[in-house]
mmCIF file of C-alpha atoms in Angstrom:
data_model
loop_
_atom_site.group_PDB
_atom_site.id
_atom_site.type_symbol
_atom_site.label_atom_id
_atom_site.label_comp_id
_atom_site.label_asym_id
_atom_site.label_seq_id
_atom_site.Cartn_x
_atom_site.Cartn_y
_atom_site.Cartn_z
ATOM 1 C CA UNK A 1 -25.635 14.963 -3.239
ATOM 2 C CA UNK A 2 -25.343 18.748 -3.352
ATOM 3 C CA UNK A 3 -23.885 20.612 -0.367
ATOM 4 C CA UNK A 4 -27.240 22.181 0.514
ATOM 5 C CA UNK A 5 -28.933 18.768 0.500
ATOM 6 C CA UNK A 6 -26.128 17.284 2.572
ATOM 7 C CA UNK A 7 -26.321 20.049 5.147
ATOM 8 C CA UNK A 8 -30.091 19.670 5.371
ATOM 9 C CA UNK A 9 -29.561 15.991 6.217
ATOM 10 C CA UNK A 10 -27.038 16.992 8.881
ATOM 11 C CA UNK A 11 -29.487 19.489 10.410
ATOM 12 C CA UNK A 12 -32.221 16.862 10.452
ATOM 13 C CA UNK A 13 -29.955 14.361 12.212
ATOM 14 C CA UNK A 14 -28.925 16.938 14.803
ATOM 15 C CA UNK A 15 -32.525 17.960 15.467
ATOM 16 C CA UNK A 16 -33.703 14.357 15.661
ATOM 17 C CA UNK A 17 -31.011 13.120 18.037
ATOM 18 C CA UNK A 18 -29.880 16.409 19.703
ATOM 19 C CA UNK A 19 -26.331 15.218 19.070
ATOM 20 C CA UNK A 20 -24.624 13.741 16.012
ATOM 21 C CA UNK A 21 -21.193 12.183 15.527
ATOM 22 C CA UNK A 22 -18.901 12.968 12.624
ATOM 23 C CA UNK A 23 -18.271 9.258 12.075
ATOM 24 C CA UNK A 24 -22.016 8.605 11.784
ATOM 25 C CA UNK A 25 -22.395 11.393 9.213
ATOM 26 C CA UNK A 26 -19.466 10.077 7.164
ATOM 27 C CA UNK A 27 -21.174 6.669 6.945
ATOM 28 C CA UNK A 28 -24.658 8.094 6.405
ATOM 29 C CA UNK A 29 -23.668 10.481 3.611
ATOM 30 C CA UNK A 30 -20.800 8.437 2.139
ATOM 31 C CA UNK A 31 -18.431 11.401 2.001
ATOM 32 C CA UNK A 32 -15.036 12.136 3.500
ATOM 33 C CA UNK A 33 -14.465 13.274 7.061
ATOM 34 C CA UNK A 34 -12.996 16.526 5.715
ATOM 35 C CA UNK A 35 -16.249 17.217 3.842
ATOM 36 C CA UNK A 36 -18.290 16.675 6.978
ATOM 37 C CA UNK A 37 -15.969 18.912 8.992
ATOM 38 C CA UNK A 38 -16.391 21.709 6.448
ATOM 39 C CA UNK A 39 -20.163 21.288 6.528
ATOM 40 C CA UNK A 40 -20.212 21.379 10.331
ATOM 41 C CA UNK A 41 -17.995 24.472 10.375
ATOM 42 C CA UNK A 42 -20.295 26.270 7.915
ATOM 43 C CA UNK A 43 -23.430 25.323 9.847
ATOM 44 C CA UNK A 44 -21.813 26.393 13.128
ATOM 45 C CA UNK A 45 -20.678 29.712 11.643
ATOM 46 C CA UNK A 46 -24.256 30.279 10.459
ATOM 47 C CA UNK A 47 -25.491 29.691 14.018
ATOM 48 C CA UNK A 48 -27.501 26.583 13.156
ATOM 49 C CA UNK A 49 -25.596 24.014 15.248
ATOM 50 C CA UNK A 50 -22.997 23.897 18.012
ATOM 51 C CA UNK A 51 -19.803 22.246 16.777
ATOM 52 C CA UNK A 52 -18.015 20.108 19.363
ATOM 53 C CA UNK A 53 -15.138 17.655 19.244
ATOM 54 C CA UNK A 54 -16.250 14.662 17.181
ATOM 55 C CA UNK A 55 -19.583 16.056 16.027
ATOM 56 C CA UNK A 56 -22.275 18.646 16.709
ATOM 57 C CA UNK A 57 -25.088 19.515 19.123
ATOM 58 C CA UNK A 58 -28.531 21.021 18.602
ATOM 59 C CA UNK A 59 -28.650 24.735 19.425
ATOM 60 C CA UNK A 60 -32.303 24.575 20.467
ATOM 61 C CA UNK A 61 -31.617 21.883 23.067
ATOM 62 C CA UNK A 62 -28.311 23.146 24.429
ATOM 63 C CA UNK A 63 -28.592 26.938 24.431
ATOM 64 C CA UNK A 64 -31.455 27.311 26.868
ATOM 65 C CA UNK A 65 -32.190 25.722 30.236
ATOM 66 C CA UNK A 66 -35.933 26.120 29.777
ATOM 67 C CA UNK A 67 -36.151 24.351 26.425
ATOM 68 C CA UNK A 68 -39.056 25.491 24.248
ATOM 69 C CA UNK A 69 -37.931 24.999 20.634
ATOM 70 C CA UNK A 70 -38.526 21.253 20.343
ATOM 71 C CA UNK A 71 -38.303 19.122 17.212
ATOM 72 C CA UNK A 72 -41.540 17.220 16.380
ATOM 73 C CA UNK A 73 -43.303 18.863 19.309
ATOM 74 C CA UNK A 74 -46.890 17.742 18.454
ATOM 75 C CA UNK A 75 -45.765 14.113 18.215
ATOM 76 C CA UNK A 76 -43.887 14.326 21.510
ATOM 77 C CA UNK A 77 -46.898 15.869 23.225
ATOM 78 C CA UNK A 78 -49.019 12.903 22.082
ATOM 79 C CA UNK A 79 -46.434 10.493 23.444
ATOM 80 C CA UNK A 80 -46.354 12.407 26.738
ATOM 81 C CA UNK A 81 -50.117 12.135 27.147
ATOM 82 C CA UNK A 82 -49.951 8.384 26.654
ATOM 83 C CA UNK A 83 -46.996 8.042 29.042
ATOM 84 C CA UNK A 84 -48.507 9.862 32.009
ATOM 85 C CA UNK A 85 -51.373 7.377 32.043
ATOM 86 C CA UNK A 86 -48.927 4.751 33.316
ATOM 87 C CA UNK A 87 -47.903 6.693 36.426
ATOM 88 C CA UNK A 88 -49.812 6.111 39.645
ATOM 89 C CA UNK A 89 -49.661 7.725 43.070
ATOM 90 C CA UNK A 90 -46.829 6.473 45.247
ATOM 91 C CA UNK A 91 -44.668 5.195 42.386
ATOM 92 C CA UNK A 92 -40.887 5.502 42.188
ATOM 93 C CA UNK A 93 -40.034 6.579 38.645
ATOM 94 C CA UNK A 94 -36.712 6.767 36.792
ATOM 95 C CA UNK A 95 -36.474 9.134 33.841
ATOM 96 C CA UNK A 96 -33.572 9.855 31.540
ATOM 97 C CA UNK A 97 -33.137 13.092 29.607
ATOM 98 C CA UNK A 98 -34.421 14.272 26.245
ATOM 99 C CA UNK A 99 -37.163 16.486 24.923
ATOM 100 C CA UNK A 100 -39.896 13.816 24.994
ATOM 101 C CA UNK A 101 -39.198 13.329 28.702
ATOM 102 C CA UNK A 102 -39.538 17.103 29.151
ATOM 103 C CA UNK A 103 -42.956 17.064 27.520
ATOM 104 C CA UNK A 104 -44.004 14.217 29.803
ATOM 105 C CA UNK A 105 -42.795 16.198 32.832
ATOM 106 C CA UNK A 106 -44.793 19.229 31.716
ATOM 107 C CA UNK A 107 -47.936 17.123 31.219
ATOM 108 C CA UNK A 108 -48.008 15.436 34.637
ATOM 109 C CA UNK A 109 -51.394 15.973 36.321
ATOM 110 C CA UNK A 110 -51.186 18.393 39.274
ATOM 111 C CA UNK A 111 -52.782 15.923 41.686
ATOM 112 C CA UNK A 112 -50.154 13.204 41.058
ATOM 113 C CA UNK A 113 -48.013 12.243 44.074
ATOM 114 C CA UNK A 114 -44.920 10.260 43.088
ATOM 115 C CA UNK A 115 -41.130 10.279 43.415
ATOM 116 C CA UNK A 116 -39.027 10.944 40.327
ATOM 117 C CA UNK A 117 -35.333 10.055 40.100
ATOM 118 C CA UNK A 118 -33.406 11.735 37.305
ATOM 119 C CA UNK A 119 -29.942 12.908 36.400
ATOM 120 C CA UNK A 120 -31.307 15.312 33.781
ATOM 121 C CA UNK A 121 -31.109 18.956 34.847
ATOM 122 C CA UNK A 122 -33.844 20.148 32.429
ATOM 123 C CA UNK A 123 -36.168 17.329 33.531
ATOM 124 C CA UNK A 124 -35.486 18.022 37.215
ATOM 125 C CA UNK A 125 -36.323 21.693 36.624
ATOM 126 C CA UNK A 126 -39.706 20.684 35.162
ATOM 127 C CA UNK A 127 -40.462 18.297 38.039
ATOM 128 C CA UNK A 128 -39.730 21.088 40.516
ATOM 129 C CA UNK A 129 -42.644 23.074 39.094
ATOM 130 C CA UNK A 130 -45.050 20.291 40.103
ATOM 131 C CA UNK A 131 -46.875 20.766 43.445
ATOM 132 C CA UNK A 132 -46.690 17.159 44.698
ATOM 133 C CA UNK A 133 -43.750 15.498 42.914
ATOM 134 C CA UNK A 134 -40.741 14.627 45.040
ATOM 135 C CA UNK A 135 -37.580 15.074 42.977
ATOM 136 C CA UNK A 136 -34.377 13.174 43.659
ATOM 137 C CA UNK A 137 -31.477 14.358 41.524
ATOM 138 C CA UNK A 138 -29.003 11.588 40.764
ATOM 139 C CA UNK A 139 -25.576 13.132 41.144
ATOM 140 C CA UNK A 140 -22.100 12.783 39.674
ATOM 141 C CA UNK A 141 -20.201 14.301 36.766
ATOM 142 C CA UNK A 142 -22.382 16.425 34.479
ATOM 143 C CA UNK A 143 -22.264 15.705 30.749
ATOM 144 C CA UNK A 144 -22.339 19.056 28.951
ATOM 145 C CA UNK A 145 -23.632 17.533 25.719
ATOM 146 C CA UNK A 146 -26.566 15.632 27.258
ATOM 147 C CA UNK A 147 -27.213 17.771 30.367
ATOM 148 C CA UNK A 148 -27.411 14.627 32.460
ATOM 149 C CA UNK A 149 -25.265 13.347 35.314
ATOM 150 C CA UNK A 150 -23.089 10.390 34.364
ATOM 151 C CA UNK A 151 -20.353 8.284 35.902
ATOM 152 C CA UNK A 152 -19.876 5.644 38.569
ATOM 153 C CA UNK A 153 -21.495 7.650 41.353
ATOM 154 C CA UNK A 154 -24.706 8.148 39.404
ATOM 155 C CA UNK A 155 -24.831 4.473 38.451
ATOM 156 C CA UNK A 156 -24.260 3.398 42.057
ATOM 157 C CA UNK A 157 -27.161 5.584 43.236
ATOM 158 C CA UNK A 158 -29.466 4.172 40.547
ATOM 159 C CA UNK A 159 -28.660 0.618 41.618
ATOM 160 C CA UNK A 160 -29.774 1.371 45.186
ATOM 161 C CA UNK A 161 -33.345 2.032 43.995
ATOM 162 C CA UNK A 162 -35.973 -0.414 42.753
ATOM 163 C CA UNK A 163 -38.190 1.786 40.612
ATOM 164 C CA UNK A 164 -41.697 0.917 39.490
ATOM 165 C CA UNK A 165 -41.191 2.505 36.083
ATOM 166 C CA UNK A 166 -38.276 3.617 33.939
ATOM 167 C CA UNK A 167 -39.014 6.065 31.122
ATOM 168 C CA UNK A 168 -36.271 6.117 28.496
ATOM 169 C CA UNK A 169 -35.857 9.029 26.143
ATOM 170 C CA UNK A 170 -35.042 7.051 23.010
ATOM 171 C CA UNK A 171 -32.353 7.877 20.473
ATOM 172 C CA UNK A 172 -32.970 4.842 18.258
ATOM 173 C CA UNK A 173 -34.831 1.539 18.529
ATOM 174 C CA UNK A 174 -34.852 -1.499 16.262
ATOM 175 C CA UNK A 175 -36.312 -4.945 16.847
ATOM 176 C CA UNK A 176 -32.944 -6.570 16.043
ATOM 177 C CA UNK A 177 -30.432 -3.944 17.229
ATOM 178 C CA UNK A 178 -32.416 -3.088 20.360
ATOM 179 C CA UNK A 179 -32.324 0.307 22.025
ATOM 180 C CA UNK A 180 -29.185 2.192 20.993
ATOM 181 C CA UNK A 181 -27.545 5.554 21.579
ATOM 182 C CA UNK A 182 -24.487 7.587 20.592
ATOM 183 C CA UNK A 183 -23.105 8.643 24.003
ATOM 184 C CA UNK A 184 -21.209 6.020 26.004
ATOM 185 C CA UNK A 185 -21.666 7.724 29.375
ATOM 186 C CA UNK A 186 -25.412 8.118 28.856
ATOM 187 C CA UNK A 187 -25.671 4.489 27.737
ATOM 188 C CA UNK A 188 -24.203 3.314 31.043
ATOM 189 C CA UNK A 189 -26.755 5.348 33.000
ATOM 190 C CA UNK A 190 -29.620 4.012 30.885
ATOM 191 C CA UNK A 191 -28.384 0.439 31.341
ATOM 192 C CA UNK A 192 -28.416 0.865 35.116
ATOM 193 C CA UNK A 193 -31.957 2.275 35.043
ATOM 194 C CA UNK A 194 -33.201 -0.592 32.868
ATOM 195 C CA UNK A 195 -31.705 -3.136 35.254
ATOM 196 C CA UNK A 196 -33.151 -1.409 38.343
ATOM 197 C CA UNK A 197 -36.757 -0.921 37.205
ATOM 198 C CA UNK A 198 -39.711 -3.283 37.376
ATOM 199 C CA UNK A 199 -41.061 -2.010 34.055
ATOM 200 C CA UNK A 200 -39.187 -0.243 31.234
ATOM 201 C CA UNK A 201 -40.899 2.196 28.877
ATOM 202 C CA UNK A 202 -39.376 3.504 25.645
ATOM 203 C CA UNK A 203 -40.666 6.876 24.420
ATOM 204 C CA UNK A 204 -39.918 7.243 20.707
ATOM 205 C CA UNK A 205 -41.250 9.351 17.870
ATOM 206 C CA UNK A 206 -41.859 7.181 14.827
ATOM 207 C CA UNK A 207 -38.821 8.572 12.974
ATOM 208 C CA UNK A 208 -36.657 6.716 15.481
ATOM 209 C CA UNK A 209 -38.375 3.350 14.941
ATOM 210 C CA UNK A 210 -36.239 0.843 12.991
ATOM 211 C CA UNK A 211 -33.098 2.971 13.346
ATOM 212 C CA UNK A 212 -29.864 2.211 15.154
ATOM 213 C CA UNK A 213 -26.881 4.002 16.661
ATOM 214 C CA UNK A 214 -23.486 2.519 17.534
ATOM 215 C CA UNK A 215 -23.898 1.876 21.264
ATOM 216 C CA UNK A 216 -26.344 -0.624 22.713
ATOM 217 C CA UNK A 217 -28.442 0.147 25.779
ATOM 218 C CA UNK A 218 -30.510 -3.045 25.893
ATOM 219 C CA UNK A 219 -32.279 -5.645 23.774
ATOM 220 C CA UNK A 220 -35.696 -4.872 22.337
ATOM 221 C CA UNK A 221 -37.057 -7.669 24.536
ATOM 222 C CA UNK A 222 -35.918 -5.727 27.633
ATOM 223 C CA UNK A 223 -38.487 -3.039 26.774
ATOM 224 C CA UNK A 224 -41.877 -3.731 28.332
ATOM 225 C CA UNK A 225 -43.788 -0.845 26.750
ATOM 226 C CA UNK A 226 -43.173 1.150 23.567
ATOM 227 C CA UNK A 227 -44.964 4.486 23.235
ATOM 228 C CA UNK A 228 -45.054 6.420 19.959
ATOM 229 C CA UNK A 229 -47.373 9.038 18.482
ATOM 230 C CA UNK A 230 -48.799 6.417 16.122
ATOM 231 C CA UNK A 231 -51.900 4.307 16.467
ATOM 232 C CA UNK A 232 -50.831 1.179 18.401
ATOM 233 C CA UNK A 233 -52.054 -0.981 15.490
ATOM 234 C CA UNK A 234 -49.911 0.857 12.924
ATOM 235 C CA UNK A 235 -48.091 -1.598 10.660
ATOM 236 C CA UNK A 236 -44.714 -0.020 11.498
ATOM 237 C CA UNK A 237 -45.123 -1.284 15.053
ATOM 238 C CA UNK A 238 -46.099 -4.842 14.129
ATOM 239 C CA UNK A 239 -42.644 -6.395 14.805
ATOM 240 C CA UNK A 240 -42.658 -4.879 18.292
ATOM 241 C CA UNK A 241 -46.134 -6.168 19.058
ATOM 242 C CA UNK A 242 -45.124 -9.583 17.722
ATOM 243 C CA UNK A 243 -42.092 -9.579 20.040
ATOM 244 C CA UNK A 244 -44.443 -9.311 23.027
ATOM 245 C CA UNK A 245 -43.973 -5.627 23.660
ATOM 246 C CA UNK A 246 -46.962 -3.647 24.911
ATOM 247 C CA UNK A 247 -47.447 -0.879 22.337
ATOM 248 C CA UNK A 248 -49.260 2.389 23.099
#
């Protein structure tokens, strides 16, 4: 693979997941760690990514608090429209971080009255713009890479709440590997939300279907509802329907 092709793959991975690990890129591209480091340095010098220890971050997601430059925006808007149909007045709702969650927050109908619990600063900012949403910010140490609060304090607060719904911004989902991620601290927060919600909803653009990261959040069978931009009867989603998941 030529350097330009390799770097295009790296950019796609960063845009898709907002964060990418060097070890993942080494496996994905079957090249040395030194090669990946050089690629990341070149892309960072060109202003296309943010290089951090162990990998890279998306500039569009991490350089602005009011995030507007969103990968696969039309698909995420379709997912958001499907998701808001699940929320009813009076509900307690957990949400993680991620750009699909942001689109859902922006699409909430103005008449909705519900309580949203989140550790995501960008998501909390969007909820604050809503006239009738009560926002409870889950607090603890702030992860700079994910812009979400993590740690024992955040997990303890989550476990004190029994939410009606939990909306998970999804990094990767596979019928066998389950819901997976690449950030250990974020995984622990997501685990706590899954365990403390009556119904768990995965929001995932179709590119993330049948993919896996290194760290497991939960089994596929722990997901009650899967929402993508696809038609619910799309063949790609058949294994998830067959597993008893409600697919939207």
